[in-house]
Short mmCIF file of C-alpha atoms in Angstrom, two decimals:
data_model
loop_
_atom_site.label_atom_id
_atom_site.label_comp_id
_atom_site.label_asym_id
_atom_site.label_seq_id
_atom_site.Cartn_x
_atom_site.Cartn_y
_atom_site.Cartn_z
CA MET A 1 0.00 0.00 -0.01
CA MET A 2 1.26 3.44 -0.89
CA ARG A 3 0.85 6.38 1.53
CA ILE A 4 0.03 9.74 -0.03
CA LEU A 5 -0.10 13.07 1.70
CA LEU A 6 -2.25 15.72 0.09
CA VAL A 7 -1.35 19.29 1.15
CA ASP A 8 -3.53 22.37 0.25
CA ASP A 9 -4.75 25.24 2.34
CA GLU A 10 -8.21 24.85 0.90
CA PRO A 11 -10.25 22.09 2.60
CA ALA A 12 -12.67 21.80 -0.46
CA ILE A 13 -9.75 21.08 -2.77
CA LEU A 14 -8.38 18.41 -0.37
CA ALA A 15 -11.86 16.78 -0.22
CA ALA A 16 -12.18 16.90 -4.04
CA LEU A 17 -8.72 15.39 -4.49
CA ARG A 18 -9.55 12.58 -2.10
CA ARG A 19 -12.83 11.89 -3.88
CA SER A 20 -11.14 11.84 -7.25
CA LEU A 21 -8.40 9.49 -6.04
CA ARG A 22 -10.88 7.18 -4.34
CA LEU A 23 -12.54 6.68 -7.68
CA ASP A 24 -9.31 5.46 -9.28
CA PHE A 25 -7.59 3.62 -6.39
CA ASP A 26 -8.95 1.31 -3.74
CA GLU A 27 -8.03 1.56 -0.07
CA ALA A 28 -5.71 -1.46 -0.34
CA THR A 29 -3.62 0.41 -2.99
CA LEU A 30 -3.56 3.96 -1.64
CA GLN A 31 -3.79 5.32 1.85
CA ILE A 32 -4.78 9.00 1.53
CA GLU A 33 -4.04 11.56 4.24
CA LEU A 34 -4.98 15.20 4.12
CA CYS A 35 -3.14 18.26 5.53
CA ASP A 36 -4.29 21.91 5.24
CA ASN A 37 -1.09 23.37 6.72
CA PRO A 38 2.34 23.01 5.01
CA PHE A 39 4.25 23.22 8.30
CA THR A 40 2.14 20.40 9.75
CA ALA A 41 2.75 18.43 6.59
CA LEU A 42 6.46 18.82 7.03
CA GLU A 43 6.18 17.68 10.66
CA ARG A 44 4.19 14.57 9.59
CA VAL A 45 6.77 13.65 6.92
CA CYS A 46 9.52 13.91 9.55
CA VAL A 47 7.60 11.50 11.86
CA GLY A 48 6.29 8.99 9.33
CA GLU A 49 7.32 7.93 5.90
CA TYR A 50 5.13 8.84 2.92
CA ASP A 51 5.55 7.47 -0.49
CA ILE A 52 4.06 10.48 -2.35
CA VAL A 53 3.35 14.07 -1.39
CA LEU A 54 1.07 16.16 -3.62
CA SER A 55 1.21 19.83 -2.62
CA ASP A 56 -0.51 22.98 -3.82
CA PHE A 57 1.83 25.56 -5.10
CA MET A 58 0.19 28.71 -3.62
CA MET A 59 -0.35 28.62 0.08
CA PRO A 60 -0.23 31.57 2.46
CA GLN A 61 1.89 30.07 5.25
CA LEU A 62 4.61 28.44 3.02
CA SER A 63 4.67 27.94 -0.75
CA GLY A 64 4.35 24.50 -2.08
CA GLY A 65 7.74 24.94 -3.76
CA ALA A 66 9.39 25.68 -0.43
CA LEU A 67 7.57 22.78 1.22
CA LEU A 68 8.64 20.36 -1.49
CA GLN A 69 12.21 21.66 -1.41
CA ALA A 70 12.30 21.00 2.34
CA LEU A 71 10.81 17.54 1.76
CA LYS A 72 13.59 16.85 -0.76
CA ASP A 73 16.13 17.35 2.04
CA VAL A 74 14.17 15.54 4.77
CA ALA A 75 12.73 12.65 2.76
CA PRO A 76 14.63 12.39 -0.55
CA ASP A 77 12.95 9.08 -1.56
CA THR A 78 9.43 10.56 -1.24
CA VAL A 79 8.04 11.32 -4.66
CA ARG A 80 6.95 14.99 -4.97
CA LEU A 81 4.06 16.23 -7.08
CA MET A 82 2.80 19.85 -7.41
CA LEU A 83 -0.72 21.05 -7.96
CA SER A 84 -1.35 24.66 -8.96
CA GLY A 85 -3.85 27.06 -10.41
CA SER A 86 -1.12 29.65 -10.84
CA THR A 87 -0.51 31.08 -14.30
CA GLU A 88 3.07 32.20 -13.33
CA PHE A 89 4.78 29.48 -15.35
CA SER A 90 8.37 30.62 -14.68
CA THR A 91 7.80 30.65 -10.85
CA ALA A 92 6.26 27.16 -10.97
CA MET A 93 9.05 25.84 -13.22
CA SER A 94 11.78 27.07 -10.86
CA ALA A 95 10.03 25.52 -7.87
CA ILE A 96 9.63 22.29 -9.84
CA ASN A 97 13.31 22.19 -10.79
CA GLU A 98 14.61 23.11 -7.38
CA ALA A 99 12.41 20.66 -5.49
CA GLU A 100 12.83 17.97 -8.19
CA VAL A 101 9.06 17.55 -8.61
CA LEU A 102 8.04 14.59 -10.71
CA ARG A 103 4.88 16.05 -12.24
CA PHE A 104 3.07 19.39 -12.25
CA ILE A 105 -0.74 19.04 -12.28
CA PRO A 106 -2.77 22.15 -13.21
CA LYS A 107 -5.94 23.17 -11.43
CA PRO A 108 -8.52 22.37 -12.27
CA TRP A 109 -7.19 18.88 -12.81
CA GLN A 110 -8.44 16.20 -15.19
CA ALA A 111 -9.27 12.96 -13.36
CA ALA A 112 -7.37 10.86 -16.02
CA GLU A 113 -4.30 13.15 -15.75
CA LEU A 114 -4.35 12.93 -11.93
CA GLU A 115 -4.60 9.16 -12.05
CA GLN A 116 -1.79 8.93 -14.58
CA ALA A 117 0.41 11.18 -12.44
CA LEU A 118 -0.19 9.06 -9.32
CA ARG A 119 0.52 5.80 -11.17
CA GLN A 120 3.75 7.34 -12.50
CA ALA A 121 4.64 8.46 -8.96
CA MET A 122 4.00 5.02 -7.58
CA ALA A 123 6.29 3.45 -10.17
CA ARG A 124 8.96 6.00 -9.41
CA ARG A 125 8.65 5.40 -5.68
CA LEU A 126 9.26 1.67 -6.24
CA GLU A 127 12.33 2.56 -8.34
CA LEU A 128 13.64 4.73 -5.53
CA LEU A 129 13.13 2.06 -2.91
CA ALA A 130 14.96 -0.46 -5.06
CA GLU A 131 17.84 1.97 -5.55
CA ARG A 132 17.93 2.57 -1.77
CA ALA A 133 18.08 -1.16 -1.06
CA GLU A 134 20.93 -1.58 -3.56
CA ARG A 135 22.83 1.30 -2.03
CA GLN A 136 22.44 -0.14 1.44
CA ARG A 137 23.58 -3.55 0.16
CA ARG A 138 26.66 -2.13 -1.36
CA GLU A 139 27.49 -0.11 1.77
CA ALA A 140 27.12 -3.23 3.96
CA GLU A 141 29.37 -5.17 1.66
CA ALA A 142 31.89 -2.32 1.76
CA ALA A 143 31.72 -2.18 5.55
CA ALA A 144 32.23 -5.93 5.73
CA GLY A 145 35.40 -5.59 3.68
CA LEU A 146 34.29 -7.78 0.79
CA SER A 147 35.97 -7.56 -2.59
CA PRO A 148 33.71 -6.87 -5.57
CA GLN A 149 34.20 -10.54 -6.56
CA GLU A 150 33.15 -11.80 -3.17
CA ALA A 151 30.19 -9.48 -3.04
CA GLU A 152 29.09 -10.69 -6.46
CA ALA A 153 29.55 -14.33 -5.45
CA ARG A 154 27.30 -13.67 -2.42
CA ARG A 155 24.71 -12.00 -4.55
CA LEU A 156 24.61 -14.86 -6.97
CA GLU A 157 24.45 -17.45 -4.22
CA ALA A 158 21.55 -15.56 -2.57
CA GLU A 159 19.75 -15.36 -5.89
CA GLU A 160 20.37 -19.03 -6.89
CA PRO A 161 21.39 -21.14 -3.91
CA GLY A 162 23.97 -23.70 -4.84
CA ILE A 163 25.04 -21.96 -8.05
CA LEU A 164 28.62 -21.63 -6.88
CA HIS A 165 28.95 -25.22 -5.64
CA VAL A 166 30.66 -27.26 -8.33
CA ARG A 167 30.62 -31.00 -8.11
CA ARG A 168 33.62 -32.74 -9.74
CA ALA A 169 34.28 -36.29 -10.78
CA PRO A 170 37.50 -38.05 -9.73
CA ASP A 171 39.01 -37.22 -13.14
CA GLY A 172 38.37 -33.51 -12.51
CA SER A 173 35.40 -33.10 -14.86
CA ILE A 174 32.32 -31.18 -13.77
CA ILE A 175 29.21 -33.16 -12.84
CA LEU A 176 26.02 -31.51 -13.96
#
């Protein structure tokens, strides 16, 4: 199950987003949480891990760009999406580039576009988790002092148990 945090200062927008997402995703696929304050959203991300954060761009307390930029530093593997009704394209683009936002969704959104953006974000989140696991595996191997050959041998043995065990006949030939 993916956890998504929707952030917008307008409760009606949050409710509409939730309704739209519930039509496309069942509760076993997507757990939706709402937050109408960007500072509270930042606190929640610091306390619990979210797979996706979809934030409005224009909020009075803190801009969505600033929130997503902070999330990039606090939770780099959380996929960030931006929602905006703003017509200031250059401002939105700079926020997108700085916060490394995966997708920009204009208000009013189209249900199919929102669904596609969420599916793309889910796929990206799975990629990020796989990359993190691979990084951690390499770091653990480096900490254990394994050579690249030993690390690869362990990986192969874990993937296919017995693959490295070679049975030989008395004459030295390999028994299959």
